Amino acid sequence: MSKNNFYHLKKVEDFCLRDNRWVSLDWRLKPNNLAQLKKELSVAKQYAKKRFVNKIEVLLPITIPQELAELLYSENFKPALVELKFDLKKFTQASYNIANLNFSSQIKNKSALKDLLIEQADFHHQNLPDYYLAAREINWFFYLRQFLNDATKENGLLLLIEDKGDLSGLVLGEYLGKTAFIWELVVCQKKRHFHLGSYLLNQYLAKLKDLGIARVYLETMSNSYARSWYQHQGFTEVSQSWFSRLK
């Protein structure tokens, strides 16, 4: 954390992202003080250039004033992600009548796993190309190693869905105390629109509730149909992020 507590340098290990270092500003509690935000953004830009970082991301509430949106657009910011939350206290497991499906937590076919993740990577890149790498740009050796490490760690939770023996979808996350985070939820493109995603998510939430988890968080792209899909599944939006690249 910098001495100016309104921004910090964020570092992540995610091989799908175009950037693994960026300057992050948290404006979730102060979206109306436009003059102060302009000063903070100017300071953050100077800091980013000193650290050779070319991306700035701003955390915001879901609803922001029009004046702030205009400021962000004028500074070449664009919407990136939305954070959503699910209250498991209100969760009731639904019943689905879908034949020939099996659930597993064991990865049997790494090639099929990679194919599924390639579909997801291209979906992300098509919706937000300045934020996510295309599948052809990803180092799949390191990405798959990271995925398998996340899936097998003590507090990780992986659920795979197979349709007639073929890997059709997966959801991967982790839990800390009473809170869980979903990192990936993927359904094979050919199997979408058959309620597999809803079925998979429902089973995953049921497992989390059995573990005593109270709340679940995830992020999805602001301009993706997944945003409204998660809302339909019962998630509520809690914050959003915008990003800009320095020239």
Coordinates of N, CA, C and O in Angstrom, one line a residue, residues 79-192:
P79 N -15.8 0.5 -18.8 CA -16.2 -0.5 -17.8 C -15.5 -1.8 -18.1 O -15.3 -2.3 -19.2
A80 N -15.2 -2.5 -17.0 CA -14.4 -3.8 -17.1 C -15.3 -4.9 -16.4 O -15.8 -5.7 -17.1
L81 N -15.3 -4.9 -15.1 CA -15.9 -6.0 -14.4 C -17.0 -5.6 -13.4 O -17.0 -4.4 -13.0
V82 N -17.9 -6.5 -13.1 CA -18.9 -6.3 -12.1 C -18.7 -7.4 -11.0 O -18.6 -8.6 -11.4
E83 N -18.7 -7.0 -9.7 CA -18.7 -8.0 -8.7 C -20.1 -8.3 -8.2 O -20.9 -7.3 -8.0
L84 N -20.4 -9.5 -8.0 CA -21.7 -9.9 -7.6 C -21.6 -10.8 -6.3 O -20.6 -11.4 -6.1
K85 N -22.7 -10.8 -5.6 CA -22.7 -11.6 -4.3 C -24.0 -12.4 -4.2 O -25.1 -12.0 -4.7
F86 N -23.8 -13.6 -3.6 CA -25.0 -14.5 -3.4 C -25.1 -14.8 -1.9 O -24.1 -15.2 -1.3
D87 N -26.2 -14.6 -1.3 CA -26.5 -14.9 0.1 C -27.0 -16.4 0.2 O -28.1 -16.7 -0.1
L88 N -26.1 -17.2 0.7 CA -26.5 -18.7 0.8 C -27.5 -18.9 1.9 O -28.1 -20.0 1.9
K89 N -27.8 -18.0 2.8 CA -28.8 -18.2 3.8 C -30.2 -18.3 3.1 O -31.1 -18.9 3.6
K90 N -30.3 -17.7 1.9 CA -31.6 -17.7 1.2 C -31.6 -18.8 0.1 O -32.6 -18.9 -0.6
F91 N -30.6 -19.7 0.1 CA -30.5 -20.6 -1.0 C -31.3 -21.9 -0.7 O -31.3 -22.4 0.4
T92 N -32.0 -22.3 -1.7 CA -32.8 -23.6 -1.7 C -32.4 -24.3 -3.0 O -32.5 -23.8 -4.1
Q93 N -31.9 -25.5 -2.8 CA -31.5 -26.3 -3.9 C -32.6 -26.7 -4.8 O -33.6 -27.2 -4.4
A94 N -32.4 -26.4 -6.1 CA -33.5 -26.7 -7.1 C -33.3 -28.1 -7.6 O -32.2 -28.7 -7.5
S95 N -34.3 -28.7 -8.2 CA -34.3 -30.0 -8.8 C -34.3 -29.9 -10.3 O -35.1 -29.0 -10.8
Y96 N -33.5 -30.6 -11.0 CA -33.4 -30.6 -12.4 C -33.6 -32.0 -13.0 O -33.1 -33.0 -12.4
N97 N -34.3 -32.1 -14.1 CA -34.5 -33.4 -14.7 C -33.7 -33.4 -16.0 O -34.2 -33.3 -17.1
I98 N -32.3 -33.7 -15.9 CA -31.5 -33.7 -17.0 C -30.7 -35.1 -17.0 O -30.0 -35.4 -16.0
A99 N -30.9 -35.9 -18.0 CA -30.4 -37.2 -18.0 C -28.9 -37.3 -18.4 O -28.4 -36.3 -19.0
N100 N -28.3 -38.4 -18.1 CA -26.9 -38.7 -18.5 C -25.8 -37.8 -18.0 O -24.7 -37.7 -18.6
L101 N -26.1 -37.1 -16.9 CA -25.1 -36.2 -16.3 C -24.4 -36.8 -15.1 O -25.1 -37.4 -14.3
N102 N -23.1 -36.6 -15.0 CA -22.4 -37.0 -13.8 C -21.5 -35.9 -13.3 O -21.0 -35.0 -14.1
F103 N -21.4 -35.8 -12.0 CA -20.6 -34.8 -11.3 C -19.3 -35.4 -10.8 O -19.3 -36.6 -10.3
S104 N -18.2 -34.7 -10.8 CA -16.9 -35.2 -10.3 C -16.1 -34.0 -9.9 O -16.3 -32.9 -10.3
S105 N -15.1 -34.3 -9.0 CA -14.1 -33.3 -8.6 C -12.7 -33.7 -9.1 O -11.7 -33.1 -8.7
Q106 N -12.7 -34.8 -9.9 CA -11.4 -35.3 -10.4 C -11.3 -35.0 -11.9 O -12.1 -35.3 -12.7
I107 N -10.1 -34.4 -12.2 CA -9.8 -34.1 -13.6 C -9.2 -35.3 -14.3 O -8.1 -35.8 -14.0
K108 N -10.0 -36.0 -15.2 CA -9.5 -37.2 -15.8 C -8.9 -36.9 -17.2 O -8.0 -37.7 -17.6
N109 N -9.2 -35.9 -17.8 CA -8.7 -35.6 -19.2 C -8.2 -34.2 -19.3 O -9.1 -33.2 -19.4
K110 N -6.9 -33.9 -19.2 CA -6.4 -32.6 -19.2 C -6.6 -31.9 -20.6 O -6.7 -30.7 -20.6
S111 N -6.6 -32.7 -21.6 CA -6.8 -32.2 -22.9 C -8.2 -31.6 -23.1 O -8.4 -30.5 -23.6
A112 N -9.2 -32.3 -22.6 CA -10.6 -31.8 -22.6 C -10.7 -30.6 -21.7 O -11.4 -29.6 -22.1
L113 N -10.0 -30.6 -20.6 CA -10.0 -29.4 -19.7 C -9.4 -28.2 -20.4 O -10.0 -27.1 -20.4
K114 N -8.3 -28.4 -21.1 CA -7.7 -27.3 -21.9 C -8.6 -26.7 -22.9 O -8.8 -25.5 -23.1
D115 N -9.3 -27.6 -23.7 CA -10.2 -27.2 -24.7 C -11.4 -26.3 -24.1 O -11.8 -25.3 -24.8
L116 N -11.9 -26.7 -23.0 CA -12.9 -26.0 -22.3 C -12.4 -24.6 -21.9 O -13.1 -23.6 -22.1
L117 N -11.3 -24.5 -21.4 CA -10.7 -23.2 -20.9 C -10.3 -22.3 -22.1 O -10.4 -21.1 -22.0
I118 N -10.0 -22.9 -23.2 CA -9.7 -22.2 -24.4 C -11.0 -21.5 -24.9 O -10.9 -20.3 -25.3
E119 N -12.1 -22.2 -24.9 CA -13.4 -21.5 -25.2 C -13.7 -20.3 -24.3 O -14.1 -19.3 -24.8
Q120 N -13.4 -20.5 -23.0 CA -13.7 -19.5 -22.0 C -12.7 -18.3 -22.3 O -13.2 -17.1 -22.2
A121 N -11.5 -18.6 -22.6 CA -10.5 -17.5 -22.8 C -10.9 -16.7 -24.0 O -10.8 -15.4 -24.0
D122 N -11.3 -17.3 -25.1 CA -11.7 -16.6 -26.3 C -13.0 -15.8 -26.1 O -13.2 -14.7 -26.6
F123 N -13.9 -16.3 -25.3 CA -15.1 -15.6 -24.9 C -14.8 -14.3 -24.2 O -15.3 -13.2 -24.5
H124 N -13.9 -14.4 -23.2 CA -13.4 -13.2 -22.4 C -12.8 -12.2 -23.4 O -13.1 -11.0 -23.3
H125 N -11.9 -12.7 -24.2 CA -11.2 -11.8 -25.1 C -12.1 -11.1 -26.1 O -11.9 -9.9 -26.4
Q126 N -13.1 -11.8 -26.6 CA -14.0 -11.2 -27.6 C -14.8 -10.1 -26.9 O -15.1 -9.1 -27.6
N127 N -15.1 -10.2 -25.7 CA -15.9 -9.2 -25.0 C -15.1 -8.1 -24.4 O -15.6 -6.9 -24.3
L128 N -13.8 -8.3 -24.1 CA -13.0 -7.3 -23.5 C -11.5 -7.5 -23.9 O -10.7 -7.9 -23.1
P129 N -11.2 -7.3 -25.2 CA -9.9 -7.6 -25.7 C -8.7 -6.8 -25.1 O -7.6 -7.3 -25.1
D130 N -9.0 -5.6 -24.6 CA -8.0 -4.8 -23.9 C -7.6 -5.3 -22.5 O -6.7 -4.9 -21.9
Y131 N -8.5 -6.2 -22.0 CA -8.3 -6.7 -20.6 C -7.8 -8.1 -20.5 O -7.0 -8.4 -19.7
Y132 N -8.3 -8.9 -21.5 CA -8.0 -10.4 -21.5 C -7.2 -10.7 -22.7 O -7.4 -10.2 -23.8
L133 N -6.3 -11.7 -22.5 CA -5.5 -12.2 -23.7 C -6.4 -13.2 -24.5 O -7.3 -13.8 -24.0
A134 N -6.1 -13.3 -25.8 CA -6.7 -14.3 -26.6 C -6.1 -15.6 -26.2 O -5.0 -15.7 -25.7
A135 N -6.8 -16.7 -26.5 CA -6.3 -18.0 -26.2 C -5.0 -18.3 -26.8 O -4.1 -18.9 -26.1
R136 N -4.7 -17.8 -28.0 CA -3.4 -18.1 -28.7 C -2.3 -17.3 -28.0 O -1.1 -17.7 -28.2
E137 N -2.6 -16.3 -27.2 CA -1.5 -15.6 -26.5 C -1.2 -16.1 -25.1 O -0.2 -15.6 -24.5
I138 N -2.0 -17.0 -24.6 CA -1.8 -17.5 -23.2 C -0.8 -18.6 -23.2 O -0.7 -19.4 -24.1
N139 N 0.0 -18.6 -22.1 CA 1.0 -19.6 -21.9 C 0.2 -20.8 -21.2 O 0.0 -20.7 -19.9
W140 N -0.2 -21.8 -21.9 CA -1.1 -22.8 -21.4 C -0.4 -23.7 -20.4 O -1.0 -24.3 -19.5
F141 N 0.9 -23.9 -20.5 CA 1.6 -24.7 -19.5 C 1.5 -24.1 -18.1 O 1.1 -24.8 -17.1
F142 N 1.7 -22.8 -18.0 CA 1.6 -22.1 -16.7 C 0.1 -21.9 -16.2 O -0.2 -22.1 -15.1
Y143 N -0.7 -21.7 -17.2 CA -2.1 -21.5 -16.8 C -2.8 -22.8 -16.3 O -3.4 -22.8 -15.3
L144 N -2.5 -23.9 -17.0 CA -3.0 -25.2 -16.5 C -2.4 -25.6 -15.2 O -3.1 -26.1 -14.3
R145 N -1.2 -25.3 -15.0 CA -0.5 -25.6 -13.7 C -1.2 -24.8 -12.6 O -1.4 -25.3 -11.5
Q146 N -1.4 -23.5 -12.9 CA -2.1 -22.6 -11.9 C -3.5 -23.2 -11.6 O -3.9 -23.2 -10.4
F147 N -4.2 -23.6 -12.6 CA -5.6 -24.1 -12.4 C -5.6 -25.3 -11.6 O -6.4 -25.5 -10.6
L148 N -4.7 -26.3 -11.8 CA -4.6 -27.5 -11.1 C -4.2 -27.2 -9.6 O -4.7 -27.9 -8.7
N149 N -3.3 -26.3 -9.4 CA -2.9 -25.9 -8.0 C -4.1 -25.4 -7.3 O -4.4 -25.7 -6.1
D150 N -4.9 -24.5 -7.9 CA -6.1 -23.9 -7.3 C -7.2 -25.0 -7.0 O -7.9 -25.0 -6.0
A151 N -7.3 -26.0 -7.9 CA -8.3 -27.0 -7.8 C -7.9 -28.0 -6.6 O -8.9 -28.6 -6.1
T152 N -6.7 -28.2 -6.3 CA -6.3 -29.2 -5.4 C -5.8 -28.7 -4.0 O -5.5 -29.5 -3.1
K153 N -5.8 -27.4 -3.9 CA -5.4 -26.8 -2.6 C -6.5 -27.1 -1.5 O -7.7 -27.4 -1.9
E154 N -6.1 -27.0 -0.3 CA -7.0 -27.4 0.8 C -8.4 -26.7 0.8 O -9.4 -27.4 1.1
N155 N -8.4 -25.5 0.6 CA -9.7 -24.7 0.6 C -10.2 -24.5 -0.8 O -11.1 -23.7 -1.0
G156 N -9.7 -25.2 -1.8 CA -10.2 -25.1 -3.2 C -11.4 -26.0 -3.3 O -11.6 -27.1 -2.6
L157 N -12.3 -25.7 -4.3 CA -13.5 -26.5 -4.5 C -13.7 -26.6 -6.0 O -14.0 -25.5 -6.6
L158 N -13.6 -27.7 -6.6 CA -13.8 -27.9 -8.1 C -14.9 -28.9 -8.3 O -15.0 -29.9 -7.7
L159 N -15.8 -28.5 -9.2 CA -16.9 -29.4 -9.6 C -17.0 -29.5 -11.1 O -17.1 -28.4 -11.8
L160 N -16.9 -30.7 -11.7 CA -17.0 -30.9 -13.1 C -18.3 -31.6 -13.4 O -18.8 -32.4 -12.6
I161 N -18.8 -31.3 -14.6 CA -20.1 -31.9 -15.1 C -19.8 -32.6 -16.4 O -19.2 -32.0 -17.3
E162 N -20.1 -33.9 -16.5 CA -19.9 -34.7 -17.7 C -21.2 -35.1 -18.2 O -22.1 -35.5 -17.5
D163 N -21.3 -35.0 -19.6 CA -22.5 -35.4 -20.3 C -22.2 -36.6 -21.2 O -21.4 -36.4 -22.1
K164 N -22.6 -37.8 -20.8 CA -22.3 -39.0 -21.6 C -20.8 -39.2 -21.7 O -20.2 -39.6 -22.7
G165 N -20.1 -38.9 -20.6 CA -18.7 -39.1 -20.5 C -17.8 -37.9 -21.0 O -16.6 -37.9 -20.8
D166 N -18.4 -36.9 -21.6 CA -17.7 -35.8 -22.1 C -17.7 -34.6 -21.1 O -18.8 -34.3 -20.6
L167 N -16.6 -34.0 -20.9 CA -16.5 -32.8 -20.1 C -17.3 -31.7 -20.6 O -17.0 -31.2 -21.7
S168 N -18.4 -31.3 -20.0 CA -19.3 -30.2 -20.5 C -19.2 -28.9 -19.7 O -19.7 -27.9 -20.2
G169 N -18.7 -28.9 -18.5 CA -18.6 -27.7 -17.8 C -17.9 -27.9 -16.5 O -17.6 -29.0 -16.0
L170 N -17.5 -26.8 -15.9 CA -16.9 -26.8 -14.6 C -17.1 -25.5 -13.8 O -17.4 -24.5 -14.4
V171 N -16.9 -25.6 -12.5 CA -16.9 -24.4 -11.7 C -15.7 -24.6 -10.7 O -15.6 -25.7 -10.1
L172 N -14.9 -23.6 -10.5 CA -13.8 -23.6 -9.6 C -13.8 -22.4 -8.7 O -14.0 -21.3 -9.1
G173 N -13.6 -22.6 -7.4 CA -13.5 -21.5 -6.5 C -12.7 -21.9 -5.2 O -12.1 -23.0 -5.2
E174 N -12.8 -21.1 -4.2 CA -12.2 -21.4 -2.9 C -13.0 -20.7 -1.8 O -13.9 -19.8 -2.1
Y175 N -12.8 -21.1 -0.6 CA -13.6 -20.6 0.5 C -12.6 -20.2 1.6 O -11.6 -20.9 1.9
L176 N -12.9 -19.1 2.3 CA -12.1 -18.6 3.5 C -13.1 -18.3 4.6 O -13.9 -17.3 4.4
G177 N -13.2 -19.0 5.6 CA -14.1 -18.8 6.7 C -15.5 -19.0 6.2 O -15.9 -20.1 5.6
K178 N -16.4 -18.0 6.3 CA -17.8 -18.1 5.9 C -18.0 -17.5 4.4 O -19.1 -17.4 4.0
T179 N -16.9 -17.2 3.8 CA -17.0 -16.5 2.5 C -16.3 -17.4 1.4 O -15.2 -18.0 1.6
A180 N -17.0 -17.5 0.2 CA -16.4 -18.3 -0.9 C -16.3 -17.3 -2.1 O -17.0 -16.3 -2.2
F181 N -15.4 -17.7 -3.0 CA -15.2 -17.0 -4.2 C -15.2 -17.9 -5.4 O -14.6 -19.0 -5.3
I182 N -15.9 -17.6 -6.4 CA -16.0 -18.4 -7.6 C -15.0 -17.7 -8.7 O -15.2 -16.6 -9.0
W183 N -14.0 -18.5 -9.1 CA -13.0 -18.0 -10.1 C -13.4 -18.3 -11.5 O -13.2 -17.5 -12.4
E184 N -13.9 -19.4 -11.7 CA -14.3 -19.9 -13.1 C -15.6 -20.6 -13.1 O -15.8 -21.5 -12.2
L185 N -16.5 -20.3 -14.0 CA -17.7 -21.1 -14.3 C -17.8 -21.2 -15.8 O -18.0 -20.2 -16.4
V186 N -17.6 -22.4 -16.3 CA -17.5 -22.6 -17.8 C -18.4 -23.7 -18.2 O -18.5 -24.7 -17.6
V187 N -19.2 -23.5 -19.3 CA -20.0 -24.5 -19.9 C -19.6 -24.6 -21.4 O -19.4 -23.5 -22.0
C188 N -19.4 -25.8 -21.9 CA -19.0 -26.0 -23.3 C -20.0 -25.3 -24.2 O -21.2 -25.3 -24.0
Q189 N -19.5 -24.6 -25.2 CA -20.3 -23.8 -26.1 C -21.4 -24.6 -26.7 O -22.5 -24.1 -26.8
K190 N -21.1 -25.8 -27.1 CA -22.2 -26.6 -27.7 C -23.3 -27.0 -26.8 O -24.4 -27.4 -27.2
K191 N -23.0 -27.0 -25.4 CA -24.0 -27.5 -24.5 C -24.7 -26.3 -23.8 O -25.5 -26.6 -22.8
R192 N -24.5 -25.1 -24.2 CA -25.2 -24.0 -23.6 C -26.6 -24.0 -24.0 O -27.0 -24.6 -25.0

